[in-house]
CSV table of C-alpha atoms in Angstrom, one decimal:
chain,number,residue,atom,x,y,z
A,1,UNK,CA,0.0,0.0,0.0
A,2,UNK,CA,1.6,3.3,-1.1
A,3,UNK,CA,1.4,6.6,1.1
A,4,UNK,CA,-1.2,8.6,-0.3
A,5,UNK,CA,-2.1,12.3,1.3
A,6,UNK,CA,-4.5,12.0,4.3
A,7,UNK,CA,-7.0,14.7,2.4
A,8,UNK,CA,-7.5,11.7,-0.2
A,9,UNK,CA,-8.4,9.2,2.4
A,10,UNK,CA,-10.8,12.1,3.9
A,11,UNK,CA,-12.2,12.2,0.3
A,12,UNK,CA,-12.3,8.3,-0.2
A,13,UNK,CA,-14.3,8.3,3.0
A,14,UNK,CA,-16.6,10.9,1.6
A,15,UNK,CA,-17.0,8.9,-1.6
A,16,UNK,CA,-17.8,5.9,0.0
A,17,UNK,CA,-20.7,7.7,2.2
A,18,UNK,CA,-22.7,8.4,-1.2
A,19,UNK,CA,-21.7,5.4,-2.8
A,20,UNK,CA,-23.5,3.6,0.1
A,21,UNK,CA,-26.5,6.1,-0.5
A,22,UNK,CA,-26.7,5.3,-4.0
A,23,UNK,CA,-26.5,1.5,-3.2
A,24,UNK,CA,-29.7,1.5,-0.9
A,25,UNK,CA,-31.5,3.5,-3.8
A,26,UNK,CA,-30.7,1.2,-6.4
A,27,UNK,CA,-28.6,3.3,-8.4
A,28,UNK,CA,-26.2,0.9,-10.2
A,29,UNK,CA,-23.8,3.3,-12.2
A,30,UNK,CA,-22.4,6.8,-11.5
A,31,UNK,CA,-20.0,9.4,-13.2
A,32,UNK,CA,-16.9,10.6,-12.0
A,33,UNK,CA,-18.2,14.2,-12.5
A,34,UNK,CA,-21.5,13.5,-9.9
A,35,UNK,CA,-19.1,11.6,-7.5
A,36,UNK,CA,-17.1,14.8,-7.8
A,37,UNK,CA,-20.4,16.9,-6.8
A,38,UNK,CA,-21.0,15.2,-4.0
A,39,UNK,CA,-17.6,14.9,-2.7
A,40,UNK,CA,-17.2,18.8,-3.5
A,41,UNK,CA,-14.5,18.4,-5.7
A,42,UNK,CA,-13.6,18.1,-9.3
A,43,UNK,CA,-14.1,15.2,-12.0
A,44,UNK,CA,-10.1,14.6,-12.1
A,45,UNK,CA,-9.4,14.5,-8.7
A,46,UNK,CA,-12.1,11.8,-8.1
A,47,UNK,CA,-10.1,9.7,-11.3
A,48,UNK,CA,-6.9,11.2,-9.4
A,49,UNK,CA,-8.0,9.4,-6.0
A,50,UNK,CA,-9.2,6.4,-7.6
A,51,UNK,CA,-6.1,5.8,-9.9
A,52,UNK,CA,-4.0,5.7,-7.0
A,53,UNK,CA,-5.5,1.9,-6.1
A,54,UNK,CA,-6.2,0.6,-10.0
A,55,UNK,CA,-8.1,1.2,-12.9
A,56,UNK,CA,-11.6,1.5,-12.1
A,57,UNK,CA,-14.9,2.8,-14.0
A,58,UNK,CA,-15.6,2.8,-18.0
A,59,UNK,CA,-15.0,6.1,-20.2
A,60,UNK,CA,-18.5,6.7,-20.9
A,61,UNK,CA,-20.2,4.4,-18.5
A,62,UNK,CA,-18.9,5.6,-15.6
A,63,UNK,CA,-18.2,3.8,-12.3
A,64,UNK,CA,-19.8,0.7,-10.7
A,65,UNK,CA,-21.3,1.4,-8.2
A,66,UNK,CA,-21.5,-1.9,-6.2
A,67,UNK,CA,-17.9,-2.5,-7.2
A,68,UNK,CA,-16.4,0.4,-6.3
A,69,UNK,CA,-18.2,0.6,-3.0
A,70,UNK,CA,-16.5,-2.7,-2.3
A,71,UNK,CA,-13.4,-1.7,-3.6
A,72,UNK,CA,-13.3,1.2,-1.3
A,73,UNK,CA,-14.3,-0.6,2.0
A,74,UNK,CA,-11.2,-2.9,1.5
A,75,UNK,CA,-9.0,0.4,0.6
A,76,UNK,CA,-10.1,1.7,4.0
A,77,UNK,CA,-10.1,-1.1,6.1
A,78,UNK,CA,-13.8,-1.6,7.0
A,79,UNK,CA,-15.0,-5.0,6.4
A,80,UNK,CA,-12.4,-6.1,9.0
A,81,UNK,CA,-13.6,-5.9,12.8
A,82,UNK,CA,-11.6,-3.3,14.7
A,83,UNK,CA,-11.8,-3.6,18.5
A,84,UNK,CA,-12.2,-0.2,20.5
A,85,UNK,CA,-11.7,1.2,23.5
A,86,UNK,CA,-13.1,4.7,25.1
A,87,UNK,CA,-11.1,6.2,27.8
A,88,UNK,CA,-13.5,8.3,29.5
A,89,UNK,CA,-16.9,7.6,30.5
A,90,UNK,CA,-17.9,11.4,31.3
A,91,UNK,CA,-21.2,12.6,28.3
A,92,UNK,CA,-18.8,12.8,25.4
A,93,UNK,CA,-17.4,9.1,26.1
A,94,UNK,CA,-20.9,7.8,27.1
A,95,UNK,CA,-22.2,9.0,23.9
A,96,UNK,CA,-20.0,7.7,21.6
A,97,UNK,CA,-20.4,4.3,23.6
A,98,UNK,CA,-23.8,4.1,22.5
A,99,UNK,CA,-22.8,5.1,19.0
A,100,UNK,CA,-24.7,2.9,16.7
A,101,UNK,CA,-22.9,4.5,13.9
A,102,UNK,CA,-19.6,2.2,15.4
A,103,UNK,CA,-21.6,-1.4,14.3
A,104,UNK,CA,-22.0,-0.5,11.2
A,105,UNK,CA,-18.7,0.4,9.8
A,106,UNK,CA,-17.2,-2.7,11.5
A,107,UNK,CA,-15.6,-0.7,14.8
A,108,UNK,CA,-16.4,-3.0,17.8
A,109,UNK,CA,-16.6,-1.2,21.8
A,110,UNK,CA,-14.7,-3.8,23.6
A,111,UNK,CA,-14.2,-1.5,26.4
A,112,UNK,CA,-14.7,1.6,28.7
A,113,UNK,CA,-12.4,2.9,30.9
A,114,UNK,CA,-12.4,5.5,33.8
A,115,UNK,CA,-10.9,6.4,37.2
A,116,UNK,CA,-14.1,8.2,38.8
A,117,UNK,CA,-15.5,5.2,41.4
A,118,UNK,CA,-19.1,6.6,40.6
A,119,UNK,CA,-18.8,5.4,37.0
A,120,UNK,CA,-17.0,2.7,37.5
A,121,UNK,CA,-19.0,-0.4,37.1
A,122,UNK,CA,-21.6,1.7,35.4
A,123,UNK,CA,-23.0,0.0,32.3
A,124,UNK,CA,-23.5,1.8,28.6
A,125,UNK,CA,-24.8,-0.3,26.2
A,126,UNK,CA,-23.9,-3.4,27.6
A,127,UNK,CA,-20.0,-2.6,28.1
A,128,UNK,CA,-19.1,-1.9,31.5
A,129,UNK,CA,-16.8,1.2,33.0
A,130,UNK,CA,-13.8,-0.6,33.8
A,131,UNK,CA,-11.5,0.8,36.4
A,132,UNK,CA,-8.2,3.0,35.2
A,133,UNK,CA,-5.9,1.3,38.0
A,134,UNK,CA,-6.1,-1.9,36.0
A,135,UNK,CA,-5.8,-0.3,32.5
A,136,UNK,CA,-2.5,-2.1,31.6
A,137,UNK,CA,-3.8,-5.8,32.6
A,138,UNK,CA,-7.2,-5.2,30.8
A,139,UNK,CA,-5.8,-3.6,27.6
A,140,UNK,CA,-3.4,-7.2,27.0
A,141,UNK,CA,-7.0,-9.0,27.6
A,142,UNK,CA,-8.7,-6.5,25.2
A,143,UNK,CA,-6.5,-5.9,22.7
A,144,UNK,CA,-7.8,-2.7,21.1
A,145,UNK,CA,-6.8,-1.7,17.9
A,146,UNK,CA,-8.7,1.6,18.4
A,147,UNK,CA,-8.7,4.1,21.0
A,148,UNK,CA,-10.8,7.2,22.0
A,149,UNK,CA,-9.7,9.0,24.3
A,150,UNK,CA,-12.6,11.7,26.4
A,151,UNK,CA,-10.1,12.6,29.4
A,152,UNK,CA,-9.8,15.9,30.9
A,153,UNK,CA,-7.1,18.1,28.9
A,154,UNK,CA,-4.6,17.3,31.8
A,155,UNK,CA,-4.5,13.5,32.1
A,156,UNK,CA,-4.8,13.2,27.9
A,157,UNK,CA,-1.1,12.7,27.8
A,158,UNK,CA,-0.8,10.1,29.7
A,159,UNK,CA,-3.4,8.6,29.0
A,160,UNK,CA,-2.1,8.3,25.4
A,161,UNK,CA,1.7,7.5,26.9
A,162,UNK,CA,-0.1,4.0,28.6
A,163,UNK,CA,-2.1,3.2,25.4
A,164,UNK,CA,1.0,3.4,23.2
A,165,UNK,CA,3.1,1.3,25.9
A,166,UNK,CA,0.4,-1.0,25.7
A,167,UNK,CA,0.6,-1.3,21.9
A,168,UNK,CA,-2.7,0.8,20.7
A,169,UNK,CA,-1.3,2.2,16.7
A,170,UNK,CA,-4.5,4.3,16.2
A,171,UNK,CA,-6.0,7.0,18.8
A,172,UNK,CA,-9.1,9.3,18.4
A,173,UNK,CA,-8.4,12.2,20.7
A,174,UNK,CA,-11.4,14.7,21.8
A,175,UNK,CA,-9.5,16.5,25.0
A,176,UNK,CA,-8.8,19.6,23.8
A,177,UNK,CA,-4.9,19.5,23.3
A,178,UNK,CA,-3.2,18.2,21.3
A,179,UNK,CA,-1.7,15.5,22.5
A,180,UNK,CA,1.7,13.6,20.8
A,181,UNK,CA,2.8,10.0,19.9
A,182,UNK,CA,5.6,8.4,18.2
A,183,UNK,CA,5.7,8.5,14.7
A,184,UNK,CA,4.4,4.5,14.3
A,185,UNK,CA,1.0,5.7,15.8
A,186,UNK,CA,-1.3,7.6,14.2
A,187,UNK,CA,-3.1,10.1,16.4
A,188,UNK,CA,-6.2,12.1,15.2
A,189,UNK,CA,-7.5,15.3,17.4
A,190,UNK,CA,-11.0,16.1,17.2
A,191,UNK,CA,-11.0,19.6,19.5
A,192,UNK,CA,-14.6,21.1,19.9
A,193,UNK,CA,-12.9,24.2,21.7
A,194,UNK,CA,-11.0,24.5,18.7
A,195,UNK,CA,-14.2,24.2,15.9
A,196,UNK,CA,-16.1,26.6,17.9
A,197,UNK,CA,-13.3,29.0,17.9
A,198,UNK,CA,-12.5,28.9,14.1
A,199,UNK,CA,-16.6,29.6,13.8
A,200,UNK,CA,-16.3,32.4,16.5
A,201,UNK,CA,-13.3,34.1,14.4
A,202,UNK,CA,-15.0,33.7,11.0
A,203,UNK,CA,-17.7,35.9,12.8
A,204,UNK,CA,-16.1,38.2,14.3
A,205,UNK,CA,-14.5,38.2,10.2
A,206,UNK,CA,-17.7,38.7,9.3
A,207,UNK,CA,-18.6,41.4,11.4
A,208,UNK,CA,-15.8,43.7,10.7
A,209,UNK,CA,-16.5,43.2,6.9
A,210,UNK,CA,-19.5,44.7,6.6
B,1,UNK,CA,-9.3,41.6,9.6
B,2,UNK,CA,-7.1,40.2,7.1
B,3,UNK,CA,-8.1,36.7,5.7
B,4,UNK,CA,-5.8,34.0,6.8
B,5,UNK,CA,-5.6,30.6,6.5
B,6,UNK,CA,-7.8,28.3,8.9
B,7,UNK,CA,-4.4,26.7,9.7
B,8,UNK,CA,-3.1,29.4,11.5
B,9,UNK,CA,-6.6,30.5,13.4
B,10,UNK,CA,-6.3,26.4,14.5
B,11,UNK,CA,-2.4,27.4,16.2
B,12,UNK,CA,-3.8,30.2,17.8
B,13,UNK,CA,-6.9,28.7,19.2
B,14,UNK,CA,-4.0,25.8,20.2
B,15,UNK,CA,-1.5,28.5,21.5
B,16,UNK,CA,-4.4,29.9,23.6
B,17,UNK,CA,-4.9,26.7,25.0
B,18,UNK,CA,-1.6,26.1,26.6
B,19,UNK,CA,-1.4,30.2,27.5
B,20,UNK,CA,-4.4,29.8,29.5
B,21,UNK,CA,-2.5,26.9,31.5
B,22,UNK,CA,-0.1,28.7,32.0
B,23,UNK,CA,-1.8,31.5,33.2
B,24,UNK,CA,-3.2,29.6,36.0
B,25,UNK,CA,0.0,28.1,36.9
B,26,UNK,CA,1.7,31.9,37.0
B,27,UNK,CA,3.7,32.0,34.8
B,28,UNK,CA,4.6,35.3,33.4
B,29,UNK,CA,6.7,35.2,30.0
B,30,UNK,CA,7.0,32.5,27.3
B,31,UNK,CA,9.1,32.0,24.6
B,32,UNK,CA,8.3,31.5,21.1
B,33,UNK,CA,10.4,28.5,21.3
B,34,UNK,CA,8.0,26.9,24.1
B,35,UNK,CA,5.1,28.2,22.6
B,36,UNK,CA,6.2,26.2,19.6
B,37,UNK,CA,6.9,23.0,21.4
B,38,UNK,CA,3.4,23.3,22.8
B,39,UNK,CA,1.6,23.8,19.3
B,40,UNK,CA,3.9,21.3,17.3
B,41,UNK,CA,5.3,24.0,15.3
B,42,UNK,CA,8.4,25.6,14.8
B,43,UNK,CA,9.7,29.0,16.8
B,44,UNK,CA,9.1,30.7,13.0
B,45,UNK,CA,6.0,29.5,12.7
B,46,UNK,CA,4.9,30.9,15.8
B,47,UNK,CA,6.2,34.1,15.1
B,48,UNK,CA,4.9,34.3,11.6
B,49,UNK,CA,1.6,33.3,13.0
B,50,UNK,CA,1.4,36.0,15.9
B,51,UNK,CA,2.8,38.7,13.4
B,52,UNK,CA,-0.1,39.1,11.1
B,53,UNK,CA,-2.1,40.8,14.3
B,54,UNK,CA,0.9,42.9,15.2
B,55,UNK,CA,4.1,43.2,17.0
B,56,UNK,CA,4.1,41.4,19.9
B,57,UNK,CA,6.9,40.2,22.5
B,58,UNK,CA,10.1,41.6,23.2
B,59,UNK,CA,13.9,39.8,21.6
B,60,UNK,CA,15.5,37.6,24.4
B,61,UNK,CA,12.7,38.1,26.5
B,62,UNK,CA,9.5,36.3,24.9
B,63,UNK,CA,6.0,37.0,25.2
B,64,UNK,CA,3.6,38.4,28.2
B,65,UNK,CA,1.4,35.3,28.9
B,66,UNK,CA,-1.4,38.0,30.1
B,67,UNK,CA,-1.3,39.9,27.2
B,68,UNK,CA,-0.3,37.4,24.4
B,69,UNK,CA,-3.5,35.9,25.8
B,70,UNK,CA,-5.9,38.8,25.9
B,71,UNK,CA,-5.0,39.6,22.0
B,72,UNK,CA,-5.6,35.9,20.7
B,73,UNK,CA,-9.4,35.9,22.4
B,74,UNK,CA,-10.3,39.5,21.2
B,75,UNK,CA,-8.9,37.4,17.7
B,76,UNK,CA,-10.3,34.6,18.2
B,77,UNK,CA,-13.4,36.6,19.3
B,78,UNK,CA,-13.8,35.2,22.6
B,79,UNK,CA,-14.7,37.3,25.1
B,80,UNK,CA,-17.9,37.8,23.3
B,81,UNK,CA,-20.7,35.9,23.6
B,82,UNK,CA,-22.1,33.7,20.6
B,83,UNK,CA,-25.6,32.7,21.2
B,84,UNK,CA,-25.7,28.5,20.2
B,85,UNK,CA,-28.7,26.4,19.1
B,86,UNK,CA,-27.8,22.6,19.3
B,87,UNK,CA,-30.4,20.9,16.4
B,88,UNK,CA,-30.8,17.1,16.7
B,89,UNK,CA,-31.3,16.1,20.6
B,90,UNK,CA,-29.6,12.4,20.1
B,91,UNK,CA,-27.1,11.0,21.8
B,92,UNK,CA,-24.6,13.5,20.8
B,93,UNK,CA,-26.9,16.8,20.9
B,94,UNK,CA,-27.5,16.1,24.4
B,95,UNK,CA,-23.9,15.7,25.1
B,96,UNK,CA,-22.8,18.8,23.5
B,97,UNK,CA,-26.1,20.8,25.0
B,98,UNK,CA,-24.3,19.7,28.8
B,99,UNK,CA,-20.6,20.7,27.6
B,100,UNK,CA,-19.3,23.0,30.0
B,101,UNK,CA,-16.6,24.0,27.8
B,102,UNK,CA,-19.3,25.6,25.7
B,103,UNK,CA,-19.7,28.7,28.7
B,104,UNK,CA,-16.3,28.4,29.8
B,105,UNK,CA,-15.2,30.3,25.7
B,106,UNK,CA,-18.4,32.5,26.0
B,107,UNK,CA,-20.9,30.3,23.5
B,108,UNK,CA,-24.0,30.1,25.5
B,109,UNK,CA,-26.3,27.3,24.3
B,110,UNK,CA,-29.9,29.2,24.0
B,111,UNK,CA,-31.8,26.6,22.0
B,112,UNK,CA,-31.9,22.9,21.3
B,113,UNK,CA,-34.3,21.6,18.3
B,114,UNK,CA,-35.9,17.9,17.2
B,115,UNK,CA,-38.4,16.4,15.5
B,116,UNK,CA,-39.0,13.2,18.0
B,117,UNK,CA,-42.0,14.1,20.2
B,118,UNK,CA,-40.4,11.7,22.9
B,119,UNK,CA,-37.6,14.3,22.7
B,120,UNK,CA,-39.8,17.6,22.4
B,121,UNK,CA,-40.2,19.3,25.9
B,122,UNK,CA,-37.5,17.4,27.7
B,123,UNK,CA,-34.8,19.6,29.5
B,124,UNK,CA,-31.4,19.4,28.8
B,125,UNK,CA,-29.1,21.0,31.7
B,126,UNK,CA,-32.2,23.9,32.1
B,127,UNK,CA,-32.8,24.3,27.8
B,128,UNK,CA,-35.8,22.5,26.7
B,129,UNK,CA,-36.1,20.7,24.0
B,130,UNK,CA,-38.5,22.7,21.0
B,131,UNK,CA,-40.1,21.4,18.2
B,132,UNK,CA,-38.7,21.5,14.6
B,133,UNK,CA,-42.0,22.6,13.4
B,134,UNK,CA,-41.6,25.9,14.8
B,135,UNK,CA,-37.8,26.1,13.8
B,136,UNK,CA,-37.9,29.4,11.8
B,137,UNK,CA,-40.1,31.2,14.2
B,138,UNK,CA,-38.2,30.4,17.1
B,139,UNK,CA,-34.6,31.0,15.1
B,140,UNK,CA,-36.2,34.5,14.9
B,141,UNK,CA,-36.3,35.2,18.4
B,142,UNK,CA,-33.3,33.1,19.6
B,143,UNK,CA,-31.2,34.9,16.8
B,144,UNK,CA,-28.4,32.5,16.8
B,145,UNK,CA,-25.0,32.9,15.8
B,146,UNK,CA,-24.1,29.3,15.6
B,147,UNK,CA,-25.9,26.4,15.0
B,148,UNK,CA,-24.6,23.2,15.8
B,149,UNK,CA,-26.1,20.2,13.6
B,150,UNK,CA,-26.5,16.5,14.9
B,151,UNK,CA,-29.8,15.2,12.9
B,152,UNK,CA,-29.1,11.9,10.9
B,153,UNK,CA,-27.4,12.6,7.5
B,154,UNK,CA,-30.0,12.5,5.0
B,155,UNK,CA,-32.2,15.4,7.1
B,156,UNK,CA,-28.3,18.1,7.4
B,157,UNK,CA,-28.9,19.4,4.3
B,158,UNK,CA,-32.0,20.7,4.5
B,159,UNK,CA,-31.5,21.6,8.6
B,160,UNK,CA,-28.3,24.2,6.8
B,161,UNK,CA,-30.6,25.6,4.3
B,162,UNK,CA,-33.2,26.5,6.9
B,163,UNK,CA,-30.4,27.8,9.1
B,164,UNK,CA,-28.6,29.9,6.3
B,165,UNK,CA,-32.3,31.2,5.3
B,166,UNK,CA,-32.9,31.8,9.3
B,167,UNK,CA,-29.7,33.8,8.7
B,168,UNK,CA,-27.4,31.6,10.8
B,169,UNK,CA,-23.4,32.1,9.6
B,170,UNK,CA,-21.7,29.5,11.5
B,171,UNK,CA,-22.6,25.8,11.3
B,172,UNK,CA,-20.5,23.1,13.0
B,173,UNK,CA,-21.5,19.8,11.5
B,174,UNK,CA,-21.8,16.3,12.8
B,175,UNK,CA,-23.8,14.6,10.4
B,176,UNK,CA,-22.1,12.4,8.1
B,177,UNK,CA,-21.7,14.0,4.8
B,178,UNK,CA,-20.3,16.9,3.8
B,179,UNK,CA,-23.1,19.7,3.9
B,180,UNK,CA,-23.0,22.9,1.3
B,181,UNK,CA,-23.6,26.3,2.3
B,182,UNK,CA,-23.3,30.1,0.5
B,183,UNK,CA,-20.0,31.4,1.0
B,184,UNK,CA,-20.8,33.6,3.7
B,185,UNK,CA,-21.2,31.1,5.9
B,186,UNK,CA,-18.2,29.3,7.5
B,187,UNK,CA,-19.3,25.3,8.1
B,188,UNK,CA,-17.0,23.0,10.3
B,189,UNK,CA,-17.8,19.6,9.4
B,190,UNK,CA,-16.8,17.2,12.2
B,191,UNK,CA,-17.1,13.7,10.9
B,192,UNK,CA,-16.6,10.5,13.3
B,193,UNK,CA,-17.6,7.7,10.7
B,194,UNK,CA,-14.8,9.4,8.7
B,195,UNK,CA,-12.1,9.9,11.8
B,196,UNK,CA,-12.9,6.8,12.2
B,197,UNK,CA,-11.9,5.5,8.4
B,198,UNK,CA,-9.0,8.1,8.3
B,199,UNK,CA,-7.7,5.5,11.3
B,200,UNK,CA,-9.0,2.5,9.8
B,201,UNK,CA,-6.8,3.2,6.6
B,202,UNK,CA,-3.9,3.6,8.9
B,203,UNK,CA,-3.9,0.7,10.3
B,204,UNK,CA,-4.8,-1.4,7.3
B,205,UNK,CA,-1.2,0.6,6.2
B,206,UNK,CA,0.8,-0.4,9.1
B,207,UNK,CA,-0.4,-3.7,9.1
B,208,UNK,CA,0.7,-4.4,5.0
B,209,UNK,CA,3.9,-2.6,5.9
B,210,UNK,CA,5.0,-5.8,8.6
């Protein structure tokens, strides 16, 4: 598998969410150029992303749409059953454990983790809060491929320090910092602080320019 | 305001971050060189970034933690208060609608919206629950300045273009595809099912690499 630019994966993705649309509707063929409208991009960097994994679609005719749906579910992984883990069971953490969104793209809650003895023991959706004092011995038991981590700003780092030591390759983060990892792991920050502050200064933007 | 890129309003919403920590721990002066480390960037970067609002800092002897701070919320526009609506009172809606973070950075969550009666008239943290049917009226008196959008996929795109007719010019996005707007309106899209898949990918990667 080559290296390819993490905006094309974000695009793949994209694709995929439409082509899935267009599956349930019955729709059997589709053109690079409406691909390209729903992705909000252009006709050649739709072939562009595509060429990088084969020769798909016919000139004229378009893609597949059944095909290329499959095609790009092995691209990205899903298919496969990746076991997660949440690290903190606060509202964020105990929403995303109920996630149903998880089942259906093959990512699997295996556990839940926290260090607040009111949540411990707690159940969401049939997965129980484990304990944070035994986080090392469950993790080897679990075996996550997957973790998201819902800690307070303060304990993120370590947090992603033990899951890294512990052999987790792939960590959602939502505390708001940004938190770092060795180069063999790939980390991903989703900061709400951070969204609602690029909105805030596009208003402010706004608000000056007229 | 000059227009720069959302890269750099991310750094400084970062920056601010770790200022505020250290505000709290008292510390007085930082350098660019620690303020770098912090963000991930270089000491250039940091510089470069702060620049485009003015001179700030003195050689050899960094920056004023008080003031640097002060100048990024008045540019990130915090300080103010933005008025929030939450639409879609799932899982997630209700998690955001109790996010403390939200008053902590001034955005004060005046409205949450669905289209379940089981949800309609429920309380979330003190803010009821209203009815989708009388969305535009009640936009009109809550006069939002952000909406934030958690309704299944196929119902965000017509949610936006109620909001953007409603006059609503900031939309952060949790539905699952990529919803269009006029561009004068700024829309975050924050995508777990594709967060999720950006991670997939990486591991499917790491694993062909062994």
């Amino acid at each position: 598998v080559k290296r390819i630019a993490e905006s094309s994966v974000r695009r793949l993705s994209l694709y995929l969410r439409y082509l899935e649309d267009f599956e349930v509707r019955g729709q059997t063929t589709i053109s690079s150029e409406a691909l390209a409208r729903c992705g909000g991009t252009t006709s050649a960097q739709v072939r562009k992303d595509l060429s990088f994994f084969g020769s798909f679609g016919k000139r004229g005719l378009g893609y597949a749409v059944p095909e290329l749906a499959a095609k790009l579910r092995e691209i990205l992984g899903i298919g496969r059953e990746w076991r997660v883990v949440v690290v903190g069971a606060g509202k964020i953490g105990a929403a995303l454990a109920q996630y149903r969104g998880f089942l259906q793209h093959g990512f699997k809650l295996v556990g839940l983790f926290d260090n607040d003895p009111a949540r411990v023991g707690k159940k969401w959706d049939g997965v129980v809060v484990r304990d944070m004092t035994r986080f090392e011995k469950d993790l080897r038991t679990l075996r996550p491929h997957i973790a998201i981590v819902t800690v307070p700003a303060d304990a993120a780092q370590t947090v992603v320090d033990r899951l890294a030591k512990s052999g987790v390759r792939a960590i959602l983060n939502f505390a708001p910092i940004a938190v770092q990892a060795k180069s063999d792991i790939t980390v991903r920050n989703v900061n709400m602080a951070l969204e609602l502050e690029v909105l805030s200064y596009a208003l402010v933007h706004q608000t000056d320019d007229e």
